XYZ file of N, CA and C in Angstrom:
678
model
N 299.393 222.150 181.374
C 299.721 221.038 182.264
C 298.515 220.122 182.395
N 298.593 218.874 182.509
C 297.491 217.855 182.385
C 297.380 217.297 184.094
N 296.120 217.507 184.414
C 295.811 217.397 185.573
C 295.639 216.082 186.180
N 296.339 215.966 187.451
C 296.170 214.464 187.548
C 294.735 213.492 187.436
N 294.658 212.244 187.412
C 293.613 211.383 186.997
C 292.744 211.642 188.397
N 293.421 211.857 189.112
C 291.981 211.616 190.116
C 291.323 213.012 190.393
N 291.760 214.217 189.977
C 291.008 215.293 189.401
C 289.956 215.002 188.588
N 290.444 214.671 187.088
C 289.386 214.643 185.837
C 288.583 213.291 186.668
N 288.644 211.975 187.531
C 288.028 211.289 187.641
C 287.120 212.304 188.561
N 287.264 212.962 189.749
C 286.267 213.247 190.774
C 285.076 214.334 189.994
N 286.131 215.218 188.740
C 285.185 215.724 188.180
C 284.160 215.306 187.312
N 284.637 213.870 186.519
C 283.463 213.236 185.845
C 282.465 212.536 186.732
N 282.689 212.063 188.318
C 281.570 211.833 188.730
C 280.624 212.693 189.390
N 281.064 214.104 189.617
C 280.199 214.963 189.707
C 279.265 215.356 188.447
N 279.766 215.248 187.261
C 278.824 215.636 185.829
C 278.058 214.451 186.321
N 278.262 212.912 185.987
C 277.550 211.895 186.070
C 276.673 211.861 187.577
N 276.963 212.351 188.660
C 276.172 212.571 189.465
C 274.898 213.746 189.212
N 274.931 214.252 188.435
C 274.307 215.278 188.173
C 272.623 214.996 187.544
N 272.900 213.671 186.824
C 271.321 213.265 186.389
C 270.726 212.772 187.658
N 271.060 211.990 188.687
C 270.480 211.711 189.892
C 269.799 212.562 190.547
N 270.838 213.636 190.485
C 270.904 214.692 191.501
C 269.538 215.811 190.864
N 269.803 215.834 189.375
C 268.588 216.514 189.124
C 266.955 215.850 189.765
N 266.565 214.579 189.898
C 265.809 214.120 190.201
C 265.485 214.239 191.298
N 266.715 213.922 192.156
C 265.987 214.398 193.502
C 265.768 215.373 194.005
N 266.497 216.405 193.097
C 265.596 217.881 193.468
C 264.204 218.070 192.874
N 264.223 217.551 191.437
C 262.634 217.330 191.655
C 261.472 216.788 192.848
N 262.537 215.859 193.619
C 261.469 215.571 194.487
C 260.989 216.014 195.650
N 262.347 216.680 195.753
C 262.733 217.989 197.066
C 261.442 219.121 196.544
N 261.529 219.646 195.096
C 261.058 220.579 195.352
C 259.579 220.213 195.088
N 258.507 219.073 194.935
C 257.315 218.838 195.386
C 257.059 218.713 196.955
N 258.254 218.374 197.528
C 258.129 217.916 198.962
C 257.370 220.009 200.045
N 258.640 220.796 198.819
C 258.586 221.867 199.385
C 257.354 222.459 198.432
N 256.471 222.189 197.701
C 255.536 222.914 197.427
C 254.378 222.928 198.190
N 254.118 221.768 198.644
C 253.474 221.362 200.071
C 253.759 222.367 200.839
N 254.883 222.500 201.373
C 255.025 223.803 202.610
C 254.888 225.046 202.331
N 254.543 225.305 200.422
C 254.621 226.552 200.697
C 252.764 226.846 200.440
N 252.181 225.625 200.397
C 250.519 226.046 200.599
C 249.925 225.452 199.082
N 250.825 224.379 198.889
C 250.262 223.376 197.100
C 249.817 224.397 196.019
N 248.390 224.906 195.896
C 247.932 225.480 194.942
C 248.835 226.634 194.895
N 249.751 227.175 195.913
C 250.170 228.793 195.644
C 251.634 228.283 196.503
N 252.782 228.866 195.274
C 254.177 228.796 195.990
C 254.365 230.324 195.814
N 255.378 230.749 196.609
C 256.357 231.775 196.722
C 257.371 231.743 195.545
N 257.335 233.230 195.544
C 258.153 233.980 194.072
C 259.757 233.193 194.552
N 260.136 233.415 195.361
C 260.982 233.377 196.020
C 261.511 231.782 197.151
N 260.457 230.916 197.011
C 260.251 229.964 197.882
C 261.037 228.590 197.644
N 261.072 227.418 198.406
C 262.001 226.910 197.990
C 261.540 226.027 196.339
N 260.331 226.407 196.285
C 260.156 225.052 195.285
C 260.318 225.431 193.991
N 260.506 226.700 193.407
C 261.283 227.413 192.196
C 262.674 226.906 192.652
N 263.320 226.998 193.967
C 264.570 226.971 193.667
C 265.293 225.800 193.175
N 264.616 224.520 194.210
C 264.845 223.047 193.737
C 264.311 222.887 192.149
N 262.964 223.752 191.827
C 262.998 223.398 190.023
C 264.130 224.124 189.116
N 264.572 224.834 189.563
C 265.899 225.435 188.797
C 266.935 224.599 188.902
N 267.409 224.017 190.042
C 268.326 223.258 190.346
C 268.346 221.694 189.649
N 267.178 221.263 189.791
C 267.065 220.126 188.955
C 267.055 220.392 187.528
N 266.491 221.016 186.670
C 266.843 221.642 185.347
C 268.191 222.169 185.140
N 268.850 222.508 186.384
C 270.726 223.019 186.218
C 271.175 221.863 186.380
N 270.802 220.707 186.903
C 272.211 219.712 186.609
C 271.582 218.810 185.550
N 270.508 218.529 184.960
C 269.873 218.160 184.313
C 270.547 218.636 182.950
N 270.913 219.957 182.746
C 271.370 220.432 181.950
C 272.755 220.619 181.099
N 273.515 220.438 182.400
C 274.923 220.693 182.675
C 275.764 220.254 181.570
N 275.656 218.871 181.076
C 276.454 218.892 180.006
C 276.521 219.317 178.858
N 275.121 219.772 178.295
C 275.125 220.564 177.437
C 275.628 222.323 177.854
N 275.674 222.689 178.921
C 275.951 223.845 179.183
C 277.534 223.875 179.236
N 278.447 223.051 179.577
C 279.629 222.872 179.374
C 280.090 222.845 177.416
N 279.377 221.399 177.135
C 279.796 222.355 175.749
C 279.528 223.321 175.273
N 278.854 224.348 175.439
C 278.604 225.670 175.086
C 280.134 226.415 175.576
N 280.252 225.982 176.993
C 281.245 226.803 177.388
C 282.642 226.221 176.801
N 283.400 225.314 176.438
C 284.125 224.900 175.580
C 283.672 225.601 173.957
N 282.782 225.918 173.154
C 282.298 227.007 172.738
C 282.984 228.193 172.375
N 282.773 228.706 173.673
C 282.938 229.759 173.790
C 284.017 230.371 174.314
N 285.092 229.335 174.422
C 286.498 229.601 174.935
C 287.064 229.504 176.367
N 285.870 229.029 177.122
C 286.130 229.541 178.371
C 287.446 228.364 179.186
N 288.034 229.248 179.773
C 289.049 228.567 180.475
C 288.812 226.964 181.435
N 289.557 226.322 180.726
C 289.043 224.967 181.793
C 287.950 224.280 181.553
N 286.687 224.697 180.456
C 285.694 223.932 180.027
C 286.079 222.683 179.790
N 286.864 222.793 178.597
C 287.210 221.475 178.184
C 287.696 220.229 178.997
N 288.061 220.485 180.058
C 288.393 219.485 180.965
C 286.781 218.733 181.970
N 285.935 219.997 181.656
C 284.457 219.596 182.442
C 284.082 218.273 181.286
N 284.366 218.558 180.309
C 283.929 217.906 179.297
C 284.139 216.831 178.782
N 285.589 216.918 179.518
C 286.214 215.349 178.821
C 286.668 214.672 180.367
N 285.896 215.477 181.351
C 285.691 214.127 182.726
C 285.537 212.756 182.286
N 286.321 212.066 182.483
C 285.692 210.620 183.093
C 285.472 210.008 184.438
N 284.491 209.405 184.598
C 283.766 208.792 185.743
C 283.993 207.570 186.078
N 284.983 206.903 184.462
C 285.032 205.214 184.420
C 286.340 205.633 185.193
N 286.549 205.240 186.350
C 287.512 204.411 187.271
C 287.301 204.160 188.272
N 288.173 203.407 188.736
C 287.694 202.054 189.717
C 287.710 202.281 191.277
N 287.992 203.688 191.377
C 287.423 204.430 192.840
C 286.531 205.312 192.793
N 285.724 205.571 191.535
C 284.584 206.253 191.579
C 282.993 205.734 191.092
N 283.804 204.138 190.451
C 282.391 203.852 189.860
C 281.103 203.362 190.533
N 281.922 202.843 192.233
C 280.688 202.298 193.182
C 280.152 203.494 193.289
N 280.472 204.874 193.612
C 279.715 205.945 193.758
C 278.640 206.579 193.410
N 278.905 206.361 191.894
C 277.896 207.083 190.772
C 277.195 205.742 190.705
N 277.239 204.095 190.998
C 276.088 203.394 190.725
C 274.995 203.175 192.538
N 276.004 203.692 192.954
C 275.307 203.798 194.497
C 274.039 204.618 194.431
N 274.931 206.241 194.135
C 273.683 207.263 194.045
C 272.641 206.893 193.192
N 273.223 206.483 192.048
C 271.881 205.893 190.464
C 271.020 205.089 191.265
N 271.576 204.012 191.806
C 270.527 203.157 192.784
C 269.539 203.796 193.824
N 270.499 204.389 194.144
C 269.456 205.232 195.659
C 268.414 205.690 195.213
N 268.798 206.666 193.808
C 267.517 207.681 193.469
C 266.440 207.009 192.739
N 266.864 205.808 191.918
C 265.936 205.019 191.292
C 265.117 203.930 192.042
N 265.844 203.655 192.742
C 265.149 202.281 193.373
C 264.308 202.460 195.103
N 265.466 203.318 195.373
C 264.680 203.572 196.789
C 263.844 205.254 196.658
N 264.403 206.288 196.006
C 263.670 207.784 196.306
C 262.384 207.480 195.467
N 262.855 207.094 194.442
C 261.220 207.339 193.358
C 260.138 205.433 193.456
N 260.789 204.732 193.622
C 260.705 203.774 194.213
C 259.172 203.272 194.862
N 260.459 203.288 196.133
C 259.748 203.745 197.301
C 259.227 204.792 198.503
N 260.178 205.695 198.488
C 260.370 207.184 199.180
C 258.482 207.723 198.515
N 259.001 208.178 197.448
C 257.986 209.462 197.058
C 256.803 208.511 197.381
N 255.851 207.068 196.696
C 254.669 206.808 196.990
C 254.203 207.116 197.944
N 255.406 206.301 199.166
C 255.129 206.264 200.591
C 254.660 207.730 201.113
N 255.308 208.996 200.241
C 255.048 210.077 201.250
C 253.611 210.863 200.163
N 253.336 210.380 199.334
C 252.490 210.546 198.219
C 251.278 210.323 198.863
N 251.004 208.609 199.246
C 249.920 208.304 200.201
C 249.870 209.136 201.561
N 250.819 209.224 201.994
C 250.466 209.802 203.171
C 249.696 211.250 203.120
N 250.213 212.131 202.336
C 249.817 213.858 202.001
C 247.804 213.383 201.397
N 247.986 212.200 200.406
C 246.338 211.844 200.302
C 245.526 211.417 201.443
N 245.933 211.043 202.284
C 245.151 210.626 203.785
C 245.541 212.389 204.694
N 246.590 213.090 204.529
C 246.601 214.213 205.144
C 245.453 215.287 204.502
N 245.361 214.820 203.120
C 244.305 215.698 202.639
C 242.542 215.289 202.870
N 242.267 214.608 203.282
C 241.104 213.882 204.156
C 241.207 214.338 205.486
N 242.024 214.541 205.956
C 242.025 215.230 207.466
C 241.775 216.837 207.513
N 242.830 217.043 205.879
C 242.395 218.548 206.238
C 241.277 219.176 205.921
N 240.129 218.552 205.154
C 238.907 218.653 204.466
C 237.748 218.108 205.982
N 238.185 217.302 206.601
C 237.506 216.908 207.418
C 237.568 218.006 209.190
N 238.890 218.879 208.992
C 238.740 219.862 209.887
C 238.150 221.015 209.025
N 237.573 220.710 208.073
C 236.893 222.671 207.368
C 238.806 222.817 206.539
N 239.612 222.567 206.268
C 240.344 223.413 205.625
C 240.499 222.541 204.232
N 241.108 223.345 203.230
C 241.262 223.226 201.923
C 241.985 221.985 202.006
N 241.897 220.557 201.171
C 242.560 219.362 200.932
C 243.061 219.654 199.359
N 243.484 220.657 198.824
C 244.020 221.131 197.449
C 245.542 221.092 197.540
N 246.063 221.429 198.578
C 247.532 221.549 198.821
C 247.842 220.569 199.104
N 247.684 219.457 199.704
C 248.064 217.817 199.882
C 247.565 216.911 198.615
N 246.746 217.437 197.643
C 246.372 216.412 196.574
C 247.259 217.014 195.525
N 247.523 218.318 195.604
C 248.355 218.882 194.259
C 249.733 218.201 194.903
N 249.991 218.161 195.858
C 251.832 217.943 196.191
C 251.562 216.413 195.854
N 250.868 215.309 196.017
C 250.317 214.219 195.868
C 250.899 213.700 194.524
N 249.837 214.588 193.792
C 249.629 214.330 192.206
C 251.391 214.587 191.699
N 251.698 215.677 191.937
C 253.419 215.973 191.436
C 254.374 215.256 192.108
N 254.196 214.694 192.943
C 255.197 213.501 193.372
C 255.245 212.288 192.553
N 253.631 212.067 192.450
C 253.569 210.620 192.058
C 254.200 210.705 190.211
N 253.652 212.165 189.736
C 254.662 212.493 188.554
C 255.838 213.402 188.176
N 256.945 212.825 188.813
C 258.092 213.212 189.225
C 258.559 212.291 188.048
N 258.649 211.010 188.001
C 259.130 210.546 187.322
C 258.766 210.430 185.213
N 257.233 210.717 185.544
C 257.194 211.112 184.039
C 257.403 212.390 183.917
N 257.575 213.532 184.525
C 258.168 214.199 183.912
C 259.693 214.879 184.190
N 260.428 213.711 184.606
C 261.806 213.295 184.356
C 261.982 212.875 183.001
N 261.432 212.308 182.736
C 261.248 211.198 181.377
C 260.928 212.166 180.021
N 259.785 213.002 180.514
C 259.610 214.121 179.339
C 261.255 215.219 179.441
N 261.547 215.710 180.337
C 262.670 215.986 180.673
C 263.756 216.215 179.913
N 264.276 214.621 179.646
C 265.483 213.824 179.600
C 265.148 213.511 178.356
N 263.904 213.752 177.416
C 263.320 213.460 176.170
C 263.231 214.869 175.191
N 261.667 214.868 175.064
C 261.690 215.736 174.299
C 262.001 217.440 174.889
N 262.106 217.330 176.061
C 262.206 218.979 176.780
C 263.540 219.030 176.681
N 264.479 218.225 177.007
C 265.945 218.645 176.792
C 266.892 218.841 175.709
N 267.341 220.060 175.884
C 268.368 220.466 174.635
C 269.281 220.919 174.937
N 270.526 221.077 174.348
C 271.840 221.541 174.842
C 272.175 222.926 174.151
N 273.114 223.094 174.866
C 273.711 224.825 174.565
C 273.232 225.703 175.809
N 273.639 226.959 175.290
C 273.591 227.957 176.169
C 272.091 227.777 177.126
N 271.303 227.877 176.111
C 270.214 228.132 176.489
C 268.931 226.820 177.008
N 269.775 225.901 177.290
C 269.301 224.739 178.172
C 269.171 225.116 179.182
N 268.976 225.042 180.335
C 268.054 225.240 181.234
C 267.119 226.216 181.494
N 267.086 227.279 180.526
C 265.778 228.077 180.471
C 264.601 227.495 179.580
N 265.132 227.193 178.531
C 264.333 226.119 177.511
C 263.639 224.641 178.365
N 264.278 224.459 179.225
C 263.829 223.349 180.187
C 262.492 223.744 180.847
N 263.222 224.989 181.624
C 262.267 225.162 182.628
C 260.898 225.868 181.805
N 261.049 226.526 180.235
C 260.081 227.062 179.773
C 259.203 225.528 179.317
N 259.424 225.102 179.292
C 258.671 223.630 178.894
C 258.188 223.346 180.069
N 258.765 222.976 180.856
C 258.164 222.836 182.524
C 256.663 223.657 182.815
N 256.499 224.985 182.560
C 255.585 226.162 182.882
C 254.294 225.564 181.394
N 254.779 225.227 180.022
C 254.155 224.959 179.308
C 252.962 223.776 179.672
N 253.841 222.844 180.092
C 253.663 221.396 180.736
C 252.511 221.740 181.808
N 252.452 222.321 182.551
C 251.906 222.984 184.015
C 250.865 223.704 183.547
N 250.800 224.631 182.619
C 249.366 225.133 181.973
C 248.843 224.524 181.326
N 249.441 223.589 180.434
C 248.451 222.953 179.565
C 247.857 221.577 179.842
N 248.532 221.218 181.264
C 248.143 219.541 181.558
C 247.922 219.683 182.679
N 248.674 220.195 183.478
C 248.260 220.194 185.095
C 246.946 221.105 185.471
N 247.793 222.486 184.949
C 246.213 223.159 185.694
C 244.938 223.017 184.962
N 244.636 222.069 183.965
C 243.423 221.914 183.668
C 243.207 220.847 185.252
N 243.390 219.492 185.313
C 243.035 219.106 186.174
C 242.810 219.858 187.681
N 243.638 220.870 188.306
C 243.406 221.290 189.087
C 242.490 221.970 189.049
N 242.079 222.802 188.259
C 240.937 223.646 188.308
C 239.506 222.703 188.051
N 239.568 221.667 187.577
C 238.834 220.639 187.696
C 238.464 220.419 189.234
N 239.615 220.081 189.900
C 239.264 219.845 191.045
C 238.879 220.920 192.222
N 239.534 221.936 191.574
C 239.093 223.339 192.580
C 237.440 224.113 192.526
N 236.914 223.413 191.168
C 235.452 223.990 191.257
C 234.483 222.315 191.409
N 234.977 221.164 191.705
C 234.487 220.097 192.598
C 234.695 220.603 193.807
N 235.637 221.362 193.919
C 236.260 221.504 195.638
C 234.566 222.600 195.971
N 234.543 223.838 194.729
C 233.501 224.537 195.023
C 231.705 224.247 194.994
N 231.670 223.402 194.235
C 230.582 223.089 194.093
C 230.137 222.307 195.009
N 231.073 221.124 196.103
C 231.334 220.644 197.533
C 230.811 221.601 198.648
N 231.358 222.677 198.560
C 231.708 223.960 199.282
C 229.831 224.014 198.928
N 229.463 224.469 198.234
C 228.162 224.891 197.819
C 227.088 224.078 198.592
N 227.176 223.111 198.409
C 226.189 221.999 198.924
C 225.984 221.833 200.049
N 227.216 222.441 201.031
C 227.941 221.893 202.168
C 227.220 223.770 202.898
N 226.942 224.695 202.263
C 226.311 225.827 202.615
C 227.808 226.554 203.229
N 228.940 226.518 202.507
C 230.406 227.205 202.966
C 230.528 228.258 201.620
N 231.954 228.708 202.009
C 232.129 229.362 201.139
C 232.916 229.029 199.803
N 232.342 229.232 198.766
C 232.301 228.761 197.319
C 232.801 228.925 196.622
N 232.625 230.821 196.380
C 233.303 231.662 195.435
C 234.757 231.521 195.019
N 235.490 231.731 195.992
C 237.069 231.542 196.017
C 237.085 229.563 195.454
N 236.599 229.049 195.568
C 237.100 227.817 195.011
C 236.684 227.725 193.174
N 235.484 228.146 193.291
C 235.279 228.615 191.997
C 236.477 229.458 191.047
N 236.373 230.804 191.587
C 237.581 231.234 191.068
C 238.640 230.569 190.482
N 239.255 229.938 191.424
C 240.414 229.341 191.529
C 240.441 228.669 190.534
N 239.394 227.801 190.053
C 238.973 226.774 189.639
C 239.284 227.564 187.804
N 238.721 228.635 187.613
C 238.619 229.172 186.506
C 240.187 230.118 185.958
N 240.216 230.236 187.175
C 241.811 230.973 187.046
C 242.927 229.602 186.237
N 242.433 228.420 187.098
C 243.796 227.563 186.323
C 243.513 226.927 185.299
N 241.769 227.020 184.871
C 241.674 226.586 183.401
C 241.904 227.992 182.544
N 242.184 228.765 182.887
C 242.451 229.739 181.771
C 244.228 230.359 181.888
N 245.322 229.735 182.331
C 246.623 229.912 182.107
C 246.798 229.991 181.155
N 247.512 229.128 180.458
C 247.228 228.679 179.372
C 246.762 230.397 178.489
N 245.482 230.302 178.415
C 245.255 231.412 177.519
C 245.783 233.356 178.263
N 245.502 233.222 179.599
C 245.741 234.472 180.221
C 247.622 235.117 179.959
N 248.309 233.528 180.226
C 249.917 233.828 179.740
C 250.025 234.153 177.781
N 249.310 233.528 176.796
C 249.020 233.943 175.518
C 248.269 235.759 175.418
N 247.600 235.770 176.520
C 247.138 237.335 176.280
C 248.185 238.173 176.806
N 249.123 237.718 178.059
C 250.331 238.872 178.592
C 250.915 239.158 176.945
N 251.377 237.994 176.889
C 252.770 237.740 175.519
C 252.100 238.459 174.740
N 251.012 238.537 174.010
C 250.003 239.494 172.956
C 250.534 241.069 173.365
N 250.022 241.069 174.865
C 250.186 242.813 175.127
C 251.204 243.636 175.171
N 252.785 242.582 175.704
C 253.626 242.785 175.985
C 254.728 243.027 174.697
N 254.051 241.924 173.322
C 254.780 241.531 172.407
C 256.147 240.693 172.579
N 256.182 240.406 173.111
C 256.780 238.800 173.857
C 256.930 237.705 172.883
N 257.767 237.010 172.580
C 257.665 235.894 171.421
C 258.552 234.835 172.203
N 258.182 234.297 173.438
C 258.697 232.942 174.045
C 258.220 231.514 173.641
């Protein structure tokens, strides 16, 4: 039986809502890496969950054709949604607008600057300004790495959104935490001068220039081929 049009329409603007929607969980989940302490999130915390979530709808249409694929009941109708009609199309250009023009826009800078002036306050009461410059820095690149994303990180099939998010972790050792650990043994050598305590920023500092190689030595021991 062929399902009425405003079914397959509500379901194609949920697929087509879905690239928006991935974005602004990217931005959700920098907002929440901040709360869970910047340099250090929870196994469990929200800002894995919003990066899964944005890599799951990010993904979605390639994960549907897999499931058309693979036989599954009703795929094919995820698949051949349309979005073009004329009670759904203000919707999907509403949200496109919102997330482009006003979240990444204007939203994230605005709260970007602010966490960089929060991180001057928190350096100026004695506490660590690492967790307001790292949530800082990943806001303000939210959108390039949407762009890497939606480029060379994305692929379809089954195994799209793990392939996403393994690029994501790649991305993060090999580009991010060099800079952070950059800044975590400025943070220590600050600390030093300042007659505080050092060590732990140091550390830190050496811990995130060596990801990168410490995740290459698990995979070695483990025999791991990701």
């Amino acid at each position: 039986m062929t399902p009425p049009l405003i079914f397959n329409a509500l379901l194609g603007l949920l697929v087509t809502l879905g690239v928006p929607a991935s974005l602004a969980s990217f931005v959700i989940a920098g907002m929440k890496l901040r709360n869970e302490g910047g340099a250090n999130y929870q196994a469990s915390g929200g800002f894995l969950k919003w990066l899964f979530w944005g890599a799951f709808f990010l993904t979605l249409p390639g994960l549907s054709v897999w499931l058309v694929q693979e036989s599954v009941p009703g795929a094919t109708q995820l698949v051949m949604a349309s979005p073009s009609t004329p009670y759904t199309n203000g919707i999907s250009k509403v949200a496109n607008d919102f997330v482009d023009d006003v979240l990444i826009s204007h939203i994230v800078p605005i709260v970007a600057a602010s966490l960089v002036f929060k991180a001057l306050l928190d350096h100026s009461q004695g506490t660590s300004p690492l967790g307001s410059i790292i949530t800082a820095m990943f806001l303000l690149g939210v959108q390039g790495t949407y762009n890497l994303a939606t480029g060379s990180w994305l692929s379809s099939g089954a195994y799209g959104t793990t392939d996403l998010l393994m690029n994501v972790f790649n991305y993060a050792a090999g580009t991010i935490s060099p800079i952070v650990g950059g800044l975590a043994i400025s943070a220590g050598i600050l600390a030093f001068v300042q007659h505080k305590q050092w060590k732990s920023f140091v550390a830190s500092g050496i811990g995130f220039l060596s990801v990168a190689g410490i995740w290459a030595l698990i995979k070695t021991w483990t025999g791991v081929s990701i």
